[in-house]
Short mmCIF file of C-alpha atoms and ligand atoms in Angstrom, two decimals:
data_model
loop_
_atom_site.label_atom_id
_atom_site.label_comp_id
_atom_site.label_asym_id
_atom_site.label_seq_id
_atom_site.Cartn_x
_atom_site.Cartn_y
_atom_site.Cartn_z
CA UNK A 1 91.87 105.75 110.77
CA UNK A 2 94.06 105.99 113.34
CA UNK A 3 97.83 106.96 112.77
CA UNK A 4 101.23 104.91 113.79
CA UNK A 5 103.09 107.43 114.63
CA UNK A 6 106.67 108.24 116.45
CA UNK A 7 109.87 109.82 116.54
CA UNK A 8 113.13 108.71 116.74
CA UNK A 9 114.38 107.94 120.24
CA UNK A 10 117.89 106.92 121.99
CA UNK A 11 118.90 103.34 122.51
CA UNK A 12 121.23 103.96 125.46
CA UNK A 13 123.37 101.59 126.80
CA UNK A 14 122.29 102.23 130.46
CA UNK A 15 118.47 101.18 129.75
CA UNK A 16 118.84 99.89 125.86
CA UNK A 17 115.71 99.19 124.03
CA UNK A 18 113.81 100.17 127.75
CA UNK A 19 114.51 103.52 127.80
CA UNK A 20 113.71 103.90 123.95
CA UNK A 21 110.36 102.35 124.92
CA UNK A 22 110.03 105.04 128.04
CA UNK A 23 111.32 107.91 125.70
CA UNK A 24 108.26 107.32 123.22
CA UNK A 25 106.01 106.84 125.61
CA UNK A 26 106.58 110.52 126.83
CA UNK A 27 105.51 112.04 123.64
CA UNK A 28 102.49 109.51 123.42
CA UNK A 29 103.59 107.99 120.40
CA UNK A 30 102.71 104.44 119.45
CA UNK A 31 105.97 103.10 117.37
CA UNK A 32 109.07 104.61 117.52
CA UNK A 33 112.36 104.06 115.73
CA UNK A 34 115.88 103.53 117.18
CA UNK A 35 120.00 102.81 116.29
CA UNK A 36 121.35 99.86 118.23
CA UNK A 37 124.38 102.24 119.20
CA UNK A 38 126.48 105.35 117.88
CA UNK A 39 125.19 106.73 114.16
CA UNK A 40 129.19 107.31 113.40
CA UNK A 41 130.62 103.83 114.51
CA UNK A 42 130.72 100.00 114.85
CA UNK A 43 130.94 99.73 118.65
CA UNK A 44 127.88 97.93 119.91
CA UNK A 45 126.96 97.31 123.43
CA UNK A 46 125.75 93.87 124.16
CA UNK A 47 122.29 93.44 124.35
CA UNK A 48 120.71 92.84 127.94
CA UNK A 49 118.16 90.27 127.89
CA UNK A 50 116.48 91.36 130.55
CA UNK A 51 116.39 94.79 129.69
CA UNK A 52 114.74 93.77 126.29
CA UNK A 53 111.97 91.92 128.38
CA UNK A 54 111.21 94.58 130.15
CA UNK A 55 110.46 96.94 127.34
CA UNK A 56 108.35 94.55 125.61
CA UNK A 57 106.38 94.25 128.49
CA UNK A 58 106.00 97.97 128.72
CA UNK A 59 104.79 97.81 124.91
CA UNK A 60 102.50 95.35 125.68
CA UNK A 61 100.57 97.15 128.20
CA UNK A 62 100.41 100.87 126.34
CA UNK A 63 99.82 99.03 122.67
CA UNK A 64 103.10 98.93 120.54
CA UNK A 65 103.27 96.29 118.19
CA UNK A 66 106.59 95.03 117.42
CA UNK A 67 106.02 94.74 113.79
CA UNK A 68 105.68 98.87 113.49
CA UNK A 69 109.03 99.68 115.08
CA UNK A 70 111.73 100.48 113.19
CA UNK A 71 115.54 100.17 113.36
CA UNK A 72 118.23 102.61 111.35
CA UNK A 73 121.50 101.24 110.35
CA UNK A 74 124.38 103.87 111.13
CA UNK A 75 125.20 106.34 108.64
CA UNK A 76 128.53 105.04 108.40
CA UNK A 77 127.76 102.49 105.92
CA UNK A 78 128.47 102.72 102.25
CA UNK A 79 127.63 99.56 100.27
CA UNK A 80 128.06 101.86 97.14
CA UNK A 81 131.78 102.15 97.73
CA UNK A 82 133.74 99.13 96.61
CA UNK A 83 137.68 100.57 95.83
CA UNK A 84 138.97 98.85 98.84
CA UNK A 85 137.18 95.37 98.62
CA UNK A 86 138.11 94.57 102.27
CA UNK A 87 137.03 97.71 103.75
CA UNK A 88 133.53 97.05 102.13
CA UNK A 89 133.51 93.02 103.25
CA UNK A 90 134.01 94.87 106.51
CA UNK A 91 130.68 96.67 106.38
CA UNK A 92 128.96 94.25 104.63
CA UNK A 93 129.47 91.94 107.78
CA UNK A 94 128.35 94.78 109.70
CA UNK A 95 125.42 95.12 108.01
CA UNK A 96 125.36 91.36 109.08
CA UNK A 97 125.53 91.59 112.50
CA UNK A 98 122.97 94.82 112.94
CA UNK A 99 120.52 92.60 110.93
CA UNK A 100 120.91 90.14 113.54
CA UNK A 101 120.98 92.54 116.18
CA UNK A 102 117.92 93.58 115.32
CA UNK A 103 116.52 90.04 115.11
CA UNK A 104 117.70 89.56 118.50
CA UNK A 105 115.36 92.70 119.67
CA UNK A 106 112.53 91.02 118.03
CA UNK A 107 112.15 93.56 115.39
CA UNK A 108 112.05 93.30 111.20
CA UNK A 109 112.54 96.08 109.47
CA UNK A 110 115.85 98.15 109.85
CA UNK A 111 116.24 101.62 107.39
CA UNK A 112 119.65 101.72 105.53
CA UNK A 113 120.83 104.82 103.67
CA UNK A 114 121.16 102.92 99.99
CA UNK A 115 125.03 104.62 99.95
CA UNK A 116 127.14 106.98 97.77
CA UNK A 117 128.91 106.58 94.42
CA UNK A 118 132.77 107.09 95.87
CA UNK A 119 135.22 106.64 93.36
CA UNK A 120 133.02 105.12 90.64
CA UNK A 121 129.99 105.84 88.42
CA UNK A 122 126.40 105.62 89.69
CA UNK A 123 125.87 102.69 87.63
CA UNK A 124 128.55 100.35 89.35
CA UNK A 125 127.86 102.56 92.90
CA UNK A 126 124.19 100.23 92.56
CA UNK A 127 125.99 97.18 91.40
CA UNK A 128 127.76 97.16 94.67
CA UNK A 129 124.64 98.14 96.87
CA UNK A 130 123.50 95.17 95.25
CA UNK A 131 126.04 92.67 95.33
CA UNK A 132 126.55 94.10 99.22
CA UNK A 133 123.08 94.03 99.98
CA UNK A 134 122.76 90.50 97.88
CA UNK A 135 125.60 88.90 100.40
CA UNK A 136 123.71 90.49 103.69
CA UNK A 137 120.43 89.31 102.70
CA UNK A 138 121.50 85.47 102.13
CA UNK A 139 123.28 85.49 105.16
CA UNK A 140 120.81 86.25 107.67
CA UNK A 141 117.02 85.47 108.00
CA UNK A 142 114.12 87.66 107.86
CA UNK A 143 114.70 91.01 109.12
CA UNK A 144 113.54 93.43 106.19
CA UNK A 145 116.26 96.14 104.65
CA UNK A 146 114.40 99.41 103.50
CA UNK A 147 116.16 101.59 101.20
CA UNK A 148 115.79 104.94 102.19
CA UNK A 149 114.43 107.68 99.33
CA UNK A 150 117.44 109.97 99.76
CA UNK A 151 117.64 114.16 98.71
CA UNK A 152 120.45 113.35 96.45
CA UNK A 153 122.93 115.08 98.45
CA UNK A 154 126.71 115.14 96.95
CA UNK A 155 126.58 111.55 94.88
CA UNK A 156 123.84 109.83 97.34
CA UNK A 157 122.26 106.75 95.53
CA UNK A 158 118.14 105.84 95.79
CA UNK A 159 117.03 109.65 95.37
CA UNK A 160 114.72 108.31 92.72
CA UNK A 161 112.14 105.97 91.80
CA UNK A 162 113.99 104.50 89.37
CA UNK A 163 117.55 104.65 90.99
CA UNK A 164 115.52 102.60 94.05
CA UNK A 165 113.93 100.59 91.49
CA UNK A 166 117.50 99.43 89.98
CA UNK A 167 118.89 98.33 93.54
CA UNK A 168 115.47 96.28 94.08
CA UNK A 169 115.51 94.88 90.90
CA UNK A 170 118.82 93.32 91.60
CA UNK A 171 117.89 91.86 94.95
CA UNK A 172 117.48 88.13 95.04
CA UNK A 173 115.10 87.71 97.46
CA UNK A 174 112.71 90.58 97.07
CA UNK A 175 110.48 89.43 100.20
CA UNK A 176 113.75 91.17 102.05
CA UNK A 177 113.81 94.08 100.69
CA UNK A 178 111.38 97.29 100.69
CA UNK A 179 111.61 101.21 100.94
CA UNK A 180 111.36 104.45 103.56
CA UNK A 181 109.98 107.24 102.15
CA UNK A 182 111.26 110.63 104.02
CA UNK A 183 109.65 113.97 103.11
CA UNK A 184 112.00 115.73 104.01
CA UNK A 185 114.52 114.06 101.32
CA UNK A 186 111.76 114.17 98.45
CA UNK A 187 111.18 117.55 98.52
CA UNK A 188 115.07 118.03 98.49
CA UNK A 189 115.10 115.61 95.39
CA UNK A 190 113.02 117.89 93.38
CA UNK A 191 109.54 115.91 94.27
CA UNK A 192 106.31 118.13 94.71
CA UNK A 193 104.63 117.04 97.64
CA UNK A 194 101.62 119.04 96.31
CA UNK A 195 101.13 116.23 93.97
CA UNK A 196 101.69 113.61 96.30
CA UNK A 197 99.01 111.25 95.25
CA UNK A 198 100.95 111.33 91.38
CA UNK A 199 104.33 110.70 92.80
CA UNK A 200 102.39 107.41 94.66
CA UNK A 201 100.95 106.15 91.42
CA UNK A 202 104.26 106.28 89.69
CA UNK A 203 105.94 104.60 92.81
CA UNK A 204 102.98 101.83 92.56
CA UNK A 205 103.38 101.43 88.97
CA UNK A 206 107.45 101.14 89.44
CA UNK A 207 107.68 99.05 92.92
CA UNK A 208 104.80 98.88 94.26
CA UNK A 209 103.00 101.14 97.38
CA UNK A 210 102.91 97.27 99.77
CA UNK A 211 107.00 98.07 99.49
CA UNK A 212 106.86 100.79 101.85
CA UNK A 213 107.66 99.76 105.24
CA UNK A 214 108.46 103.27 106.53
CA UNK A 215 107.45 106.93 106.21
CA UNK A 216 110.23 109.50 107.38
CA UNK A 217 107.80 112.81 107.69
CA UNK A 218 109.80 116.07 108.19
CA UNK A 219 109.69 119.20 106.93
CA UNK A 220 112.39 120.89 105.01
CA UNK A 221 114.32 123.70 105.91
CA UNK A 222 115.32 124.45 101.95
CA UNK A 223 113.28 124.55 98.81
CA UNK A 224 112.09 121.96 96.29
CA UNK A 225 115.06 120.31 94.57
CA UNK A 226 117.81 122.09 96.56
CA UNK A 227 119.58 118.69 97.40
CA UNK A 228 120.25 119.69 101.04
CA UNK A 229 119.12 117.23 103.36
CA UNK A 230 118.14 119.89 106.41
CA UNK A 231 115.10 118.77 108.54
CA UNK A 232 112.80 121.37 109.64
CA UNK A 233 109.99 120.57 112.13
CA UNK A 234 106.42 119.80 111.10
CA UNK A 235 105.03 123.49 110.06
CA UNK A 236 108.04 125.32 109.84
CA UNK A 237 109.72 124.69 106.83
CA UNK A 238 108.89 124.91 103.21
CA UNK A 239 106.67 121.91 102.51
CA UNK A 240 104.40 123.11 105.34
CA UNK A 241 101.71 121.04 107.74
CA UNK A 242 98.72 121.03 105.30
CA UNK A 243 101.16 119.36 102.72
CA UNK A 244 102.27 116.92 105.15
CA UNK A 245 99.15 116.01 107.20
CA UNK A 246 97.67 115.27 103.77
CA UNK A 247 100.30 112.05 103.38
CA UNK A 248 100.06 111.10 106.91
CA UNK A 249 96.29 110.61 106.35
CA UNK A 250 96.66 109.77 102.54
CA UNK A 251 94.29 106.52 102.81
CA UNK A 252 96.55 104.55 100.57
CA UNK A 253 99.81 104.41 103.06
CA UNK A 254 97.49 103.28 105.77
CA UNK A 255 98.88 101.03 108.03
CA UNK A 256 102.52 102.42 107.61
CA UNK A 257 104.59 103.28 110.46
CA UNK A 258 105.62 107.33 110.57
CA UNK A 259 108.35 108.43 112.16
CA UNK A 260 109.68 112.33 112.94
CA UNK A 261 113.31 112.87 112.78
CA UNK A 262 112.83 116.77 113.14
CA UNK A 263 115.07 118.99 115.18
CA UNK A 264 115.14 119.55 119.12
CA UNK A 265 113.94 123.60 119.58
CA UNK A 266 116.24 125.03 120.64
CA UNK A 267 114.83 128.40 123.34
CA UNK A 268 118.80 129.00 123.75
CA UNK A 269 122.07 127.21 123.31
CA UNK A 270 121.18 125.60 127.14
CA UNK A 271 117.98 125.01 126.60
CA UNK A 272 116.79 122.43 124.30
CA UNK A 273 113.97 120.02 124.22
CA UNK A 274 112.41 117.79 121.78
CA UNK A 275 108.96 118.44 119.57
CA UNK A 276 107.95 115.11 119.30
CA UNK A 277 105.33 114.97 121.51
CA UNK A 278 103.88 118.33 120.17
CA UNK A 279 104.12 117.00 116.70
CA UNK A 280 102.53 113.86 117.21
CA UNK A 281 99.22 115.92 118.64
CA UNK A 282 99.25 118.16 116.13
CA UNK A 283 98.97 115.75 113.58
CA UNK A 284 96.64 113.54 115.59
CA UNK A 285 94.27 116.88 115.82
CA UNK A 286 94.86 117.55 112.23
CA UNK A 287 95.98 121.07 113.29
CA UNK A 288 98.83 123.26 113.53
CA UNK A 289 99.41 124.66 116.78
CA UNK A 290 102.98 126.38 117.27
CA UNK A 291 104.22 124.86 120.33
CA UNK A 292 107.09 126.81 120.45
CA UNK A 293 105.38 129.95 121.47
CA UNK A 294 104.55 129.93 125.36
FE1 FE B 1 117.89 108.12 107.37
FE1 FE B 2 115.08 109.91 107.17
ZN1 ZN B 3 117.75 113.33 106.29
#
């Protein structure tokens, strides 16, 4: 079987969608994932056509399919949060035009963080992911939203099976709607990774494994059910390679796009680079070699 596997890249607004293309070339990955601008704002960049043309035709010749890159919304977005009902209209439209957006790009799936109870009780905190999410989905045509399993960090939302479960349920059109798994978060939210293959058969039983459009694999730097949210790179944090190289080959997510969001190494403060590349060989050789040793 062989893997889909990447790292997320920049989306400058120099080379756009090009230089994410170039960027996961370099680590010899074969999908990648990407923000159509800053993580912490609403400015966008127009889109260059030509640009866009280009990198397709770069993905063409080294074998990316379309259909296995992925898109993150920015951070910035909090359906959950409804006490000022213009302020959320505001984001909703956002939401909007980043769907769009990523239409544009030719791309359809885009990875939202499901948002945090503020001001309210989890309970209406998923009523307004829904209603939010409800408005988004009728508005615009069919790029996929996946709701990100979360670590449960402060009051995050979806760091569950059955808190995901709940927003999905309330989705209209459920064709539009799926899940990204993340490791990193799981572990965080108090799921052994040990037992992957159990966690999987309640997720089928609940939503459904042909819902998962994404697979976030990190390691964490804190232990089971800590509720951190700190990436650790693949082999040096507590769920370990074994652990993890068993889900990327786990038979039954075949065909599922993984993506590493681990940190740069850092050799000192002016000398950083990324692992990506040394990641993605590691797991393609099914072996752990530490790359950070030379
Ligand atoms: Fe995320
Ligand atoms: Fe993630
Ligand atoms: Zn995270």
């Amino acid at each position: 079987m062989s893997l889909i596997i990447g790292s997320h890249v920049g989306f400058g607004n120099k080379k756009q969608l090009l230089g994410s293309v170039e960027e996961a070339l370099s680590y010899k990955a074969n999908t990648f994932m990407f923000y159509t601008g800053s993580t912490q704002s609403t400015q966008r960049s127009e889109l260059n056509d030509e640009l866009t043309y280009e990198a397709y035709k770069l993905m063409v010749e080294n074998n990316i399919n379309s259909s296995n890159v992925i898109v993150h919304a920015p951070y910035i977005i909090n359906l959950a949060n409804r006490s000022d009902e213009s302020k959320f209209m505001f984001y909703v439209n956002f939401f909007k035009d980043e769907l769009n957006r990523v239409k544009t790009l030719g791309f359809d799936k885009i990875v939202l963080h499901p948002g945090s109870a503020v001001n309210c009780t989890k309970e209406e905190g998923i009523k307004n992911i829904i209603d939010g999410l409800n408005m988004v989905i009728n508005d615009t045509t069919s790029v996929k939203v996946l709701l990100e399993f979360m670590a449960g960090k402060g009051n995050e939302l979806g760091s569950s099976i059955d808190e995901l479960k709940s927003i999905i349920d309330g989705i209209n059109n459920k064709d539009r709607i799926g899940v990204c798994l993340d490791s990193c978060h799981m572990n965080d939210a108090g799921i052994d990774l040990n037992k992957f293959d159990e966690f999987l058969d309640e997720f089928d039983k609940k939503i459904g494994i042909n819902k998962i459009g994404c697979f976030h694999i990190n390691d964490s730097m804190n232990p089971i059910a800590s509720h951190k949210d700190r990436h650790a790179n693949i082999g040096f944090g507590t769920i370990g390679f074994e652990t993890l190289n068993s889900i990327v080959y786990n038979s039954r997510l075949s065909g599922i796009p993984f993506i590493l969001e681990t940190p740069y190494i850092n050799r000192n403060m002016s000398d950083e680079y990324p692992p990506y590349k040394y990641e993605i060989e590691n797991f393609r050789n099914k072996k752990f070699i530490d790359f950070t040793i030379q």
